[in-house]
Every structure is written in C-alpha cells, then in structure tokens.
mmCIF file of C-alpha atoms and ligand atoms in Angstrom:
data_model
loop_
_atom_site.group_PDB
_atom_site.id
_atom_site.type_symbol
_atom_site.label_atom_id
_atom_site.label_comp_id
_atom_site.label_asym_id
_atom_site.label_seq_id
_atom_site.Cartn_x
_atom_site.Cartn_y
_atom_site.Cartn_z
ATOM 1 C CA UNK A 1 1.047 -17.315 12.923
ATOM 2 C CA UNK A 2 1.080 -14.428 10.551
ATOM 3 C CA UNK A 3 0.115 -12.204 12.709
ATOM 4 C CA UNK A 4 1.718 -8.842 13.418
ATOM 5 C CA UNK A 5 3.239 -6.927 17.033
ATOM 6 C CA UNK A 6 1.097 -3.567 16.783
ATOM 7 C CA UNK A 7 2.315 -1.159 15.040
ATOM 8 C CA UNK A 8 3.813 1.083 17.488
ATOM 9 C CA UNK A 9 5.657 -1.900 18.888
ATOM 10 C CA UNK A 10 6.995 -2.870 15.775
ATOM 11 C CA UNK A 11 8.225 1.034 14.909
ATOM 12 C CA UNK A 12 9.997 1.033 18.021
ATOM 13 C CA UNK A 13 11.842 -2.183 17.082
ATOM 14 C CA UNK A 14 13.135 -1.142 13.766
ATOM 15 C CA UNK A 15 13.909 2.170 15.243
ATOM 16 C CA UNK A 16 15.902 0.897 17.767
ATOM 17 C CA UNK A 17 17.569 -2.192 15.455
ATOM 18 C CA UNK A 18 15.859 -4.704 17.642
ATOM 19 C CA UNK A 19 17.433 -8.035 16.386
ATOM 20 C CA UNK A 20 15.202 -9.848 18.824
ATOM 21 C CA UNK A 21 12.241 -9.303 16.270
ATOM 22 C CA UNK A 22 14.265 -10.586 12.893
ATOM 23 C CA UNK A 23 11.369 -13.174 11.273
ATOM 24 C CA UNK A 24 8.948 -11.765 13.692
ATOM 25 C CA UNK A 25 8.097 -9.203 10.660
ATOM 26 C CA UNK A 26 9.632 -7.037 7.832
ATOM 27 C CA UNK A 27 9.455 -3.446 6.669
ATOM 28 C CA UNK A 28 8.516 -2.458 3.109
ATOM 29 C CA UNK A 29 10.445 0.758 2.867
ATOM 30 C CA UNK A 30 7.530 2.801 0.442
ATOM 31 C CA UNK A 31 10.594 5.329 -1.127
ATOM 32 C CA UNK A 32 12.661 3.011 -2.091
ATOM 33 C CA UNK A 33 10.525 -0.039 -3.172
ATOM 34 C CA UNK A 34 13.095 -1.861 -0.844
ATOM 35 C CA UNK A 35 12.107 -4.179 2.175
ATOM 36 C CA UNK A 36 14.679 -4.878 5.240
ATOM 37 C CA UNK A 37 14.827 -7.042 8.288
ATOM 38 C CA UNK A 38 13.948 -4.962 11.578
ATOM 39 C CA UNK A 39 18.068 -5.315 12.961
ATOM 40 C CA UNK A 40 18.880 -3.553 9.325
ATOM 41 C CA UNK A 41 21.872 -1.379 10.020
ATOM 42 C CA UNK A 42 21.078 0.853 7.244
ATOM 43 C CA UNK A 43 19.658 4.160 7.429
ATOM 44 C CA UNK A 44 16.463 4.326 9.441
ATOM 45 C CA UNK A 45 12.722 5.115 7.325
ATOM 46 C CA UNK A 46 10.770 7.628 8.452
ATOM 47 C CA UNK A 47 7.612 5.340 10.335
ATOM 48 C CA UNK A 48 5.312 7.274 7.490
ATOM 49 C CA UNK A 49 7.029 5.888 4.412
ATOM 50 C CA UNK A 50 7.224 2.354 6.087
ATOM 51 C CA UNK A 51 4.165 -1.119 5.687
ATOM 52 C CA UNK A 52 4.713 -3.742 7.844
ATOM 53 C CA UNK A 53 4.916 -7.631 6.674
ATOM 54 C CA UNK A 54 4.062 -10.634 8.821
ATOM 55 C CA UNK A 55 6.547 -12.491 6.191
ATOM 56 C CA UNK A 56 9.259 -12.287 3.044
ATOM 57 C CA UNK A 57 6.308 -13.700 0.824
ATOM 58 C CA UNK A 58 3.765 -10.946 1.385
ATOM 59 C CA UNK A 59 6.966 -8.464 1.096
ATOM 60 C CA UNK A 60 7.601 -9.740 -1.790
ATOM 61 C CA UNK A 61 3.955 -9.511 -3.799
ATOM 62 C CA UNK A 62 3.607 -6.390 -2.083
ATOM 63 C CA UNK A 63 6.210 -5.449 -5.086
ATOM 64 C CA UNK A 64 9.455 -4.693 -2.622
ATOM 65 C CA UNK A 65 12.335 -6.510 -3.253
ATOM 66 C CA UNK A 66 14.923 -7.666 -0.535
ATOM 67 C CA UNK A 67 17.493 -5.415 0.853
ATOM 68 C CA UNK A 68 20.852 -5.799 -0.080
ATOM 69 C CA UNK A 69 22.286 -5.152 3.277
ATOM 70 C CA UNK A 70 20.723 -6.632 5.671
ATOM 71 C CA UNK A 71 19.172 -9.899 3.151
ATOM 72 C CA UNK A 72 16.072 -10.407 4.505
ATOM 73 C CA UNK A 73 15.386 -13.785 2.553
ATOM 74 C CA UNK A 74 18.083 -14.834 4.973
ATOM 75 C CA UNK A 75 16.944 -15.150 8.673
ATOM 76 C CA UNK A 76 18.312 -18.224 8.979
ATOM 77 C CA UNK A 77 21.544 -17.101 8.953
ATOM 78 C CA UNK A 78 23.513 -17.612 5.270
ATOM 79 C CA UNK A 79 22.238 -19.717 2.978
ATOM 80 C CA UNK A 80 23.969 -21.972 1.567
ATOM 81 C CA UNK A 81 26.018 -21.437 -1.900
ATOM 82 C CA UNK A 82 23.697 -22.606 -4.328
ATOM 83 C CA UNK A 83 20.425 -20.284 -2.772
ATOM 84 C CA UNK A 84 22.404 -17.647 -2.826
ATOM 85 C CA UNK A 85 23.254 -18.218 -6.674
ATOM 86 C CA UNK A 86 19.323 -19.029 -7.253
ATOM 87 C CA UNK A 87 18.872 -15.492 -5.283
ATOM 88 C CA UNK A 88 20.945 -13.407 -7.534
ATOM 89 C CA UNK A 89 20.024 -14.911 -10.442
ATOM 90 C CA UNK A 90 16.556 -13.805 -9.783
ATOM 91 C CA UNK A 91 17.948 -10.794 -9.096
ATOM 92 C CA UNK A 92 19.612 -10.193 -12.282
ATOM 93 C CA UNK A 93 16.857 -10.321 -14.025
ATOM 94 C CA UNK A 94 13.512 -10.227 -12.186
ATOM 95 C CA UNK A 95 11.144 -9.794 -15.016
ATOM 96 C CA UNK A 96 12.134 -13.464 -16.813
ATOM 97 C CA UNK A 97 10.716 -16.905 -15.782
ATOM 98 C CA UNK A 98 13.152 -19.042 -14.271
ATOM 99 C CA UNK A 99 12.419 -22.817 -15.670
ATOM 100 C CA UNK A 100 13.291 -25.924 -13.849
ATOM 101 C CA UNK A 101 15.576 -26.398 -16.818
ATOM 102 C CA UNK A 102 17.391 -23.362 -15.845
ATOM 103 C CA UNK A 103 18.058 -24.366 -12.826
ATOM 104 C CA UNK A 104 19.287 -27.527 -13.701
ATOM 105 C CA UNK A 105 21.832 -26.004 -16.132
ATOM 106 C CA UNK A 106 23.383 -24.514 -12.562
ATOM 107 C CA UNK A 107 23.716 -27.863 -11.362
ATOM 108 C CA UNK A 108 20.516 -27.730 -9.041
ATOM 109 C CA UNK A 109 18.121 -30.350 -8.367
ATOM 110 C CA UNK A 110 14.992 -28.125 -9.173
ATOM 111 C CA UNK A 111 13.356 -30.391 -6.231
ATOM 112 C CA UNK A 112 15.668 -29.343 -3.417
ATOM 113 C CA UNK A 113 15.416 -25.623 -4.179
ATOM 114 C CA UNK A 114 11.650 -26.403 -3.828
ATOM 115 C CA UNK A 115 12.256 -27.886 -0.650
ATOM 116 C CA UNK A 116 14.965 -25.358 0.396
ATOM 117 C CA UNK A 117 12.529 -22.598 -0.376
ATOM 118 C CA UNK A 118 9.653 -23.892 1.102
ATOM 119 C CA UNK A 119 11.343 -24.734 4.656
ATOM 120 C CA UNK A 120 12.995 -21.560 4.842
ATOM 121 C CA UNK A 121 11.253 -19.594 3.472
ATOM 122 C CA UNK A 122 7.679 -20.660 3.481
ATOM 123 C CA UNK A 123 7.192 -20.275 -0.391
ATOM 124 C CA UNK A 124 8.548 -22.706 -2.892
ATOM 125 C CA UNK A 125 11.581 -21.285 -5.529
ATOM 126 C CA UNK A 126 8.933 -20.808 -7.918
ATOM 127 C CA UNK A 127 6.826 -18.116 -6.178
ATOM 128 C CA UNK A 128 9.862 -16.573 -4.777
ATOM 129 C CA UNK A 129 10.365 -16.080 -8.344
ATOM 130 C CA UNK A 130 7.143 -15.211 -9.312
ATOM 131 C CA UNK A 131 7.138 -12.516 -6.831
ATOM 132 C CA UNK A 132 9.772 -10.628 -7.851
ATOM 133 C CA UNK A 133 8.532 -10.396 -11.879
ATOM 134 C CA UNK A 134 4.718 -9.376 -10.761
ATOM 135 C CA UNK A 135 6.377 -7.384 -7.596
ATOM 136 C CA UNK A 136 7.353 -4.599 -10.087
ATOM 137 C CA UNK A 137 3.630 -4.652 -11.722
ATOM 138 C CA UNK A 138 1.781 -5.003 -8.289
ATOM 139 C CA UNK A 139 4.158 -1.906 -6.772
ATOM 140 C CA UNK A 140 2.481 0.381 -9.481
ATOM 141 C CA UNK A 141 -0.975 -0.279 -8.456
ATOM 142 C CA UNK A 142 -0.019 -0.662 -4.852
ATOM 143 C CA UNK A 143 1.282 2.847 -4.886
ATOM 144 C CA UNK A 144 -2.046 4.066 -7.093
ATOM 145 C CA UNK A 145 -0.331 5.472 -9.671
ATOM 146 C CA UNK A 146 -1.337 5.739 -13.404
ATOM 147 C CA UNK A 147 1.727 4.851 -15.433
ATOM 148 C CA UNK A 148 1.993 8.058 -17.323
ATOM 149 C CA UNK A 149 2.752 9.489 -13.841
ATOM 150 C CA UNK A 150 5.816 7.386 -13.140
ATOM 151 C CA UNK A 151 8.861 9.121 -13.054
ATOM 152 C CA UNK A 152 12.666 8.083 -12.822
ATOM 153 C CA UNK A 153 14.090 8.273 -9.042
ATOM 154 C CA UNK A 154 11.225 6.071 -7.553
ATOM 155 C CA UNK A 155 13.261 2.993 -7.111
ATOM 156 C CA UNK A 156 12.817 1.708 -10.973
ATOM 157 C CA UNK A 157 15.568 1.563 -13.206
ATOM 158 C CA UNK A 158 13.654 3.779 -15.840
ATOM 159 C CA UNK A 159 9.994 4.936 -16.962
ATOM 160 C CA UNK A 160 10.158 2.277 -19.968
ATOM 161 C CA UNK A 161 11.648 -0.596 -17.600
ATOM 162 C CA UNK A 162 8.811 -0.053 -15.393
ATOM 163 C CA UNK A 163 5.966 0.526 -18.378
ATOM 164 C CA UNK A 164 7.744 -3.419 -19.707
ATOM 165 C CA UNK A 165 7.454 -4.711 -16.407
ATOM 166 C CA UNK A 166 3.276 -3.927 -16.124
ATOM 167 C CA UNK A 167 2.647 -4.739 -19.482
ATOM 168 C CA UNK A 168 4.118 -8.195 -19.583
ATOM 169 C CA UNK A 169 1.276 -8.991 -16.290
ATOM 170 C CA UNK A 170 -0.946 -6.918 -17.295
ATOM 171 C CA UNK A 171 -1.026 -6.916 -21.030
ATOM 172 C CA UNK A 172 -0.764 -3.703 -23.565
ATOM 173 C CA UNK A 173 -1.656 -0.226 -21.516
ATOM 174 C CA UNK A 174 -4.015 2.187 -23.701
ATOM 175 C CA UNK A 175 -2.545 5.428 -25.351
ATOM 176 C CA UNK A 176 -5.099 7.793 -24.632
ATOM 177 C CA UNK A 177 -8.163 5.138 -24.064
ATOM 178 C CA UNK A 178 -10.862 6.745 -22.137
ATOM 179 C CA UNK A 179 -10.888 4.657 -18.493
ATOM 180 C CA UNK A 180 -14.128 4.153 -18.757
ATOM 181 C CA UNK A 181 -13.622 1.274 -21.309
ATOM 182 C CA UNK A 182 -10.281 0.054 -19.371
ATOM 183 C CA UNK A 183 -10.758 -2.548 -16.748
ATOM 184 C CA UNK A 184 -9.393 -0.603 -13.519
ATOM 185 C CA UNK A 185 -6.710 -2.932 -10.998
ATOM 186 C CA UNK A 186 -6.883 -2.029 -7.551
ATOM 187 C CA UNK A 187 -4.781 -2.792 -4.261
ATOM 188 C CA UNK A 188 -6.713 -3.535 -1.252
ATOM 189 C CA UNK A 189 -4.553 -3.831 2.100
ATOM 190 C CA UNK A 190 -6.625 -6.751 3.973
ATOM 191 C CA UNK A 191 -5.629 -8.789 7.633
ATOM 192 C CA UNK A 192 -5.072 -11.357 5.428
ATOM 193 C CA UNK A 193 -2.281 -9.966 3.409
ATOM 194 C CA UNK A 194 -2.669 -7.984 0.212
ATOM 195 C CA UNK A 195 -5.390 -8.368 -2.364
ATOM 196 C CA UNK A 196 -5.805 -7.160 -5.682
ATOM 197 C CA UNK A 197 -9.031 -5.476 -7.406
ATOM 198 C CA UNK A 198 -10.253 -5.519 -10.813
ATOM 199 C CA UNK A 199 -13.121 -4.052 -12.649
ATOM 200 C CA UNK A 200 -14.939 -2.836 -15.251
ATOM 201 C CA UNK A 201 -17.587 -0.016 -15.013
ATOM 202 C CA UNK A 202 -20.132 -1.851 -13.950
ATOM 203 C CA UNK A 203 -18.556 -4.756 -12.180
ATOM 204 C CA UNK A 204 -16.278 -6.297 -9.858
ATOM 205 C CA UNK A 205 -14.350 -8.938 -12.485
ATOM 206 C CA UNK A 206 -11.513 -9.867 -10.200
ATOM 207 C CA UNK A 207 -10.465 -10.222 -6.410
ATOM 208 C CA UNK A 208 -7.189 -12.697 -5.456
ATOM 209 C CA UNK A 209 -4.660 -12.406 -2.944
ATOM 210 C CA UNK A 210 -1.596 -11.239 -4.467
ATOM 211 C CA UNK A 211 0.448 -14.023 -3.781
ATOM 212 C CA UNK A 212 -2.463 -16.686 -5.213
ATOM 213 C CA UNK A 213 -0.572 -19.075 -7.902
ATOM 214 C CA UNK A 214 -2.997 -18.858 -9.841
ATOM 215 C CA UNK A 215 -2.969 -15.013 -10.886
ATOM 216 C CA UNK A 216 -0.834 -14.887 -14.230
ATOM 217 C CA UNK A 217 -3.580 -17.198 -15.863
ATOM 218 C CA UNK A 218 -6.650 -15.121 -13.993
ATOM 219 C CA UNK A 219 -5.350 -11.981 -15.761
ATOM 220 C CA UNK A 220 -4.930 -13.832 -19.026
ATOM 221 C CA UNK A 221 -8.513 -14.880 -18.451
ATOM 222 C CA UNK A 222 -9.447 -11.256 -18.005
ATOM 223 C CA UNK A 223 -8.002 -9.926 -20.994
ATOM 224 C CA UNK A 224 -9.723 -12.665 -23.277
ATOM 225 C CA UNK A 225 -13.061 -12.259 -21.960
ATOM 226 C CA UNK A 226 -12.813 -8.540 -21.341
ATOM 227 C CA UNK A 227 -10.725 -7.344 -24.691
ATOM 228 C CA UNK A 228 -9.961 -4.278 -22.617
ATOM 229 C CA UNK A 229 -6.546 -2.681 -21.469
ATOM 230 C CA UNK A 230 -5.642 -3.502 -17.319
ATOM 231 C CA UNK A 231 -4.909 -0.287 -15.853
ATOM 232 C CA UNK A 232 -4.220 1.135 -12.456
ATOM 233 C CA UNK A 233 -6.777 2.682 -11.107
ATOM 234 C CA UNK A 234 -10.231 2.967 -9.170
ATOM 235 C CA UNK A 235 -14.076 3.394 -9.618
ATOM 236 C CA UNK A 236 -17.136 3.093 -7.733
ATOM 237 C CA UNK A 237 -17.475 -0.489 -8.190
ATOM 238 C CA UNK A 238 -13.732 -1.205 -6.541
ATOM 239 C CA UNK A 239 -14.670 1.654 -3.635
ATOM 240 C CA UNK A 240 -17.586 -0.084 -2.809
ATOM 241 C CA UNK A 241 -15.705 -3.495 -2.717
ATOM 242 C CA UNK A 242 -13.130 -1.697 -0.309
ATOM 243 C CA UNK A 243 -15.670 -0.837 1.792
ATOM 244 C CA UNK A 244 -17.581 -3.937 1.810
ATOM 245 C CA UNK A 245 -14.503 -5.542 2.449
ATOM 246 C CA UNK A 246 -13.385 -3.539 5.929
ATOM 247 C CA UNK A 247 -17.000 -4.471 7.041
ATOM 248 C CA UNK A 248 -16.434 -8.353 6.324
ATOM 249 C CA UNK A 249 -12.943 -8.814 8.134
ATOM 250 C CA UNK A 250 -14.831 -7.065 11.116
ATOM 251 C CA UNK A 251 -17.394 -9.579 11.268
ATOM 252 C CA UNK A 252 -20.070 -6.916 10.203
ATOM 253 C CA UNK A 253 -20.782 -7.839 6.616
ATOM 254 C CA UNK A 254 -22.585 -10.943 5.945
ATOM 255 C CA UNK A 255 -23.473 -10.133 1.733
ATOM 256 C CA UNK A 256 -21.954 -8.395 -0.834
ATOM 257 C CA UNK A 257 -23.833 -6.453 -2.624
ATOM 258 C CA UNK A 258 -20.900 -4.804 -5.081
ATOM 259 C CA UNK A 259 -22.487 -6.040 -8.700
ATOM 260 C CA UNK A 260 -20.087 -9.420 -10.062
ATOM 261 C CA UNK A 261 -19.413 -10.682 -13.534
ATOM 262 C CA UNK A 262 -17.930 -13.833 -13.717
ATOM 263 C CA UNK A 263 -17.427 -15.011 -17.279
ATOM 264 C CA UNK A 264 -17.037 -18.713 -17.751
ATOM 265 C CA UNK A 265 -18.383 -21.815 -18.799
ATOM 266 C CA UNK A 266 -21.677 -22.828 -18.491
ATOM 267 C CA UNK A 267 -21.080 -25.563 -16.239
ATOM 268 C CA UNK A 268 -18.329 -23.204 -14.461
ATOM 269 C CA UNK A 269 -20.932 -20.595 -14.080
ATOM 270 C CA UNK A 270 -23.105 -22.731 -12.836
ATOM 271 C CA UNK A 271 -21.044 -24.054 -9.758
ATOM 272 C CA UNK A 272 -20.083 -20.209 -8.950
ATOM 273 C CA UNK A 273 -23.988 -19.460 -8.415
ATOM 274 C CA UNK A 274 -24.776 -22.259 -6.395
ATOM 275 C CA UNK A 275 -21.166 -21.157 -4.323
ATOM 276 C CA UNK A 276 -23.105 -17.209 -4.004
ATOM 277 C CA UNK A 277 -26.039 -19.626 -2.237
ATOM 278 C CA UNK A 278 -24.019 -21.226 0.283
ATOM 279 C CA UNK A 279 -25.235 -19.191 3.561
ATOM 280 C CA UNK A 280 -22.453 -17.020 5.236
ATOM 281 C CA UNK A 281 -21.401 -18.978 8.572
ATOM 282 C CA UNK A 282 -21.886 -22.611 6.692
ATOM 283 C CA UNK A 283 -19.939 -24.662 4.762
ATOM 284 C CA UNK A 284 -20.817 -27.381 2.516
ATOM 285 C CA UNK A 285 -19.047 -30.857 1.102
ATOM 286 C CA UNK A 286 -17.097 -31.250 -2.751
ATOM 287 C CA UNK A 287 -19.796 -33.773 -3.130
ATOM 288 C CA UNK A 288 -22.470 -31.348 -1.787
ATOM 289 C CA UNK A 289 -21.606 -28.766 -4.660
ATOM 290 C CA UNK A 290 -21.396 -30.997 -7.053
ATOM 291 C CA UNK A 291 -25.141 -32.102 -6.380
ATOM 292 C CA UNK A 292 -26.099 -28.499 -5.874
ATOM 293 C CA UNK A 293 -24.537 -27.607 -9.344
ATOM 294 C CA UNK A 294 -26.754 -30.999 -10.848
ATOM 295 C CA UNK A 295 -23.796 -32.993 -11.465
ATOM 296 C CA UNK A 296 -24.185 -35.573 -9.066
ATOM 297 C CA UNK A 297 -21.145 -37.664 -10.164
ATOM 298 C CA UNK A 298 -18.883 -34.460 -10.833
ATOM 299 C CA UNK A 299 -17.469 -33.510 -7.775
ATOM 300 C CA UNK A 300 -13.925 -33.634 -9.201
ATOM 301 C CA UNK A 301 -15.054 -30.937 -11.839
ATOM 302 C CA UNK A 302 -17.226 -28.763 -9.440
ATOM 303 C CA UNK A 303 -13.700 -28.743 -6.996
ATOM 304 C CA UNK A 304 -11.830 -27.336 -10.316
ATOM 305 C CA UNK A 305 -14.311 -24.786 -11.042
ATOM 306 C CA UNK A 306 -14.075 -23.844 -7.409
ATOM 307 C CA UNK A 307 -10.335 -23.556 -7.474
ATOM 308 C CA UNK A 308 -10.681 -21.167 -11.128
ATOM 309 C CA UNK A 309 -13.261 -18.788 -9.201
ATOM 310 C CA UNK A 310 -11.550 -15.361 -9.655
ATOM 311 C CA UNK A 311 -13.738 -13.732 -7.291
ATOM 312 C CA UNK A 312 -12.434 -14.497 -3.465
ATOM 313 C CA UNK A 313 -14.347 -14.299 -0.712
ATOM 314 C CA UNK A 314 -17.389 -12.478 -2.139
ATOM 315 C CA UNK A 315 -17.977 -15.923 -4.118
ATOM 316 C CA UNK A 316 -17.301 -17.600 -1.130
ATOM 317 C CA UNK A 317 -15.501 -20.696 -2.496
ATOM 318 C CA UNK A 318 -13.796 -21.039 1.220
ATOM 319 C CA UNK A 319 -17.326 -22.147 1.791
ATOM 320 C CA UNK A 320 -16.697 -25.649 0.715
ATOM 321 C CA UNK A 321 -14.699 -28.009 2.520
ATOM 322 C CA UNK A 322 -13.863 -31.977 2.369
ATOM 323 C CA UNK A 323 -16.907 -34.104 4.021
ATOM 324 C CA UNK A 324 -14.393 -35.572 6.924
ATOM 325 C CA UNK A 325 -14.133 -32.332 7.937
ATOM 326 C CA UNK A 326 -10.957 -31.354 6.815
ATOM 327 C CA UNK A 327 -10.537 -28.023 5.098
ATOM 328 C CA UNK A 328 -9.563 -29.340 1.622
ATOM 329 C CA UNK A 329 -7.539 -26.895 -0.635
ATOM 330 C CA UNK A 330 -7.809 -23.282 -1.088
ATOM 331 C CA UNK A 331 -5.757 -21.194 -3.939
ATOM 332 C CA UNK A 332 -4.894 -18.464 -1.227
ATOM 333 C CA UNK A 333 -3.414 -21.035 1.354
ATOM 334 C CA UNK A 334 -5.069 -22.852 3.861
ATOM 335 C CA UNK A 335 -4.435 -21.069 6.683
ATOM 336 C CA UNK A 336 -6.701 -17.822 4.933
ATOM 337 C CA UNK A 337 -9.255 -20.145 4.153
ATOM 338 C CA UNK A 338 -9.675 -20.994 8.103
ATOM 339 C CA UNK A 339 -9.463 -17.384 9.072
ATOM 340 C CA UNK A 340 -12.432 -16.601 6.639
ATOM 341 C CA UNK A 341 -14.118 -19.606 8.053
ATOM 342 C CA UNK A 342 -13.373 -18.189 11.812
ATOM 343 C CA UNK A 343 -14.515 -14.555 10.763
ATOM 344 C CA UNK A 344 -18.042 -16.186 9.515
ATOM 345 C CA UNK A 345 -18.356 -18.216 12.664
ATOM 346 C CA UNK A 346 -17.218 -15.013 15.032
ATOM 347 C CA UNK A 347 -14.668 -16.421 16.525
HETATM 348 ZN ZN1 ZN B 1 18.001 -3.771 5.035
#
C-alpha cells in the first residue's frame, strides 16, 4: 500500500499508455501543474518534467490538479452525477471553502459525499477540497520559486491569481522585507509523501505532511507567534533538516540535531519535551506521557497537545501509542505513523 513500481517501470507505463497500471500511481506533469492517469491519451511528458504519486491525494497537495482528459479522480470508472457536480464545483473555484451548507443547497447529503469520497477516493470531500485551495500555494514552494519570479504561462491563470492564492494560506507576502526576518516554507519530497518546511533563522518552526488536516490552523499558529511574513524559500536551518531527514528514512539517523522552537503553552510545551525524551526505537502509552509531563490524571490533554505538535517526526509524537497496543491516532494517517515506527525498529 502506497508504495510505488520503480521509476523506470512506471516511465515505461505512461509512455506506452499502460491502462493495466490506472490506480497503481499518477503523474504530476511539472509544466503544466496538471496530473493524469498513466492510460492518459493526451500528449506524452517528457520523463524529466514528470513526479510520480502513489495516489490522487498526494497529487493533489503536491499542488497539481486533475486532468481534464483522462479524470484521474475517476478510476472507478464515472462517477456518479452528483460527484461529478461536487468535482466541478471545486473546480470552478478552487481557492473558496466549500461548507456542508453548500453542499446541501445542491441537494447533497454532506455525509454521503464524505462517504463517497472516502471509499473512492481515500480522502473525505473535505480534503479533496482542501487540496485543491492549498494545491495552488504548496505548487509555489514545491517548485522553489520566490513569488516575484512567477510569471504568466506556468499553468496559473495570472501573476495576481497566483500571489491571492499564497497569501490567503500563507498570510500577507513582504514588499521588499529582508528574508532574514521572513519565516522561509520549504518542500521536502519524503517516502512518505510530501512534507512541508518552515523556519526562521535560527530554527526549524514547522514540519507536517502536506496533506495533514491540521495545516491551515498550524500556519495560523505560525503567523501569531512568529509576526513574520511566510515565504518560499530556504536556509541553513531547512538544509540541514533535509539532510537529517534522508538520513532518518534510511534508518541512519537516530537524533536531530537541526535547532527547534516550538511556541506554546506551558503545559503544551511541556508534553513536547518529555515527547524529544522518548528514546528512538520505543514507544510509550497516552497515560505514560501524561505522567511523564506531571499530569497524572491528564492523559486526555497530553493526547491533544500531542496531536497540535507542529514539528513531525523530529518531535517524535508517533512515539506514543494506546497501552493495548494499538497505534492510536496520528494527524498524518495511521499508516505513516507505522512506517516511522517500522523505520525506528529496522524493519
Ligand atoms: Zn490526463
């Protein structure tokens, strides 16, 4: 499960139109911001300008948006009617929020598009949605540009459209701010899907997986405690995370060393230390951090500030787990947090 053929496999099938591997992956086409099903019938990439996707979701908060062609959101054959007017209404108009309300008005039972969307397309309605309005925003840094560099003819309706679509994630970009006194957003390509980088001179402030539900409020977060524009771009700090990073998906990191700052509340701080103790390879119980953090009785609190952590993997909040074993809940999807747990245990 979500892992991908190798890569020269996977150019060969897209190449060659290979319907055979339609939901085994998809292609983010990097021209034209545009991602297709392998059997697309359009014209064919070059293999250079193409990133591979084990599925629609990581497509999607990788900032490309589905093909018109060949639908890619529909591997199940059509969908029925009604998704396909929830689809184009997204489509219309990526950048707004889509309510449960709206929906309604179209005569949809906001609970069966949640179902619909999760069955078939392993995310619900709502993060479909979400997708598509930070896609634009994420595309920017993905592609490592600053935004006075964008330019029409890069897939974006126009340099102001795209400018709208950053600053409603990312808040107001500076005029001529020096980037020093910016906090700097990063994309970091990962096994795990797409994650995305922020910090300050000094320190590594944010690290999520692009698809994480949680994101919109992180960055709102960011720009309270920080009071600084969110611009694309990289530093030391963020280089030294990338490299950290390569290290710890190959088993070969056990501690980060990049410097952290992790603004919270007291009590929140608190349960993110005693997360940076738990030893790499372990895990520990709700109940456990709780009495780690000195409130006994808390565990219900501690397992909120664990979900708020905005720091993934280097604070190691995949550490904790429920005491009959079972994994509990983890903001970047279950299935990561058991491949982080696997890495640490070298299997
Ligand atoms: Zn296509």
């Amino acid at each position: 499960m979500h892992t991908l053929p190798s890569r020269t496999v996977m150019e060969r099938a897209y190449l060659q139109s290979d319907v055979t591997y339609d939901g085994v992956f998809y292609l983010g086409v990097r021209t034209t911001g545009i991602f297709c099903k392998p059997s697309c019938g359009a014209r064919k990439p070059l293999p250079k300008n193409v990133e591979f996707f084990a599925t629609t979701r990581e497509a999607l908060f990788a900032g490309y948006r589905p093909c018109k062609r060949c639908a890619p959101m529909s591997t199940a054959g059509t969908p029925p009617a009604w998704v396909a007017d929830l689809l184009t209404l997204v489509d219309r108009a990526p950048d707004a929020r889509v309510r449960d309300g709206d929906i309604r008005t179209r005569g949809i039972d906001p609970a069966r598009a949640r179902r619909y969307f999760q069955k078939n397309y392993g995310m619900t309605f709502q993060a479909y949605s979400r997708g598509r309005r930070l896609g634009k925003a994420f595309e920017q840094i993905r592609l490592g540009k600053r935004l006075d560099d964008v330019t029409l003819g890069h897939g974006y309706e126009s340099h102001s459209g795209f400018r709208e679509a950053f600053t409603k994630t990312f808040g107001n970009p500076p005029g001529r701010a020096h980037r020093s006194a910016c906090l700097l957003v990063t994309w970091i390509e990962s096994p795990l899907g797409p994650l995305i980088a922020g910090a300050t001179q000094d320190h590594l402030v944010l690290l999520e997986f692009t698809d994480r539900r949680m994101l919109d409020a992180q960055f709102m977060t960011l720009r309270r405690a920080f009071k600084r524009p969110i611009v694309p771009g990289t530093n030391a700090i963020l280089r030294q995370l990338t490299d950290e990073l390569a290290l710890y998906f190959r088993g070969k990191l056990k501690k980060f060393t990049v410097p952290l700052a992790y603004p919270g509340s007291p009590f929140q701080q608190k349960v993110w230390d005693e997360l940076r103790r738990i030893p790499y390879g372990t895990t520990i119980s709700y109940e456990e951090l709780a009495d780690h953090a000195g409130t006994p009785h808390a565990q219900r609190a501690a397992g909120s500030a664990n979900g708020k952590n905005r720091l993934a993997i280097v604070i190691p909040c995949h550490r904790v787990v429920n005491k009959n074993g079972k994994l509990g809940g983890y903001g970047g999807g279950l299935w990561r947090k058991q491949r982080l747990l696997e890495i640490e245990q070298g299997l």
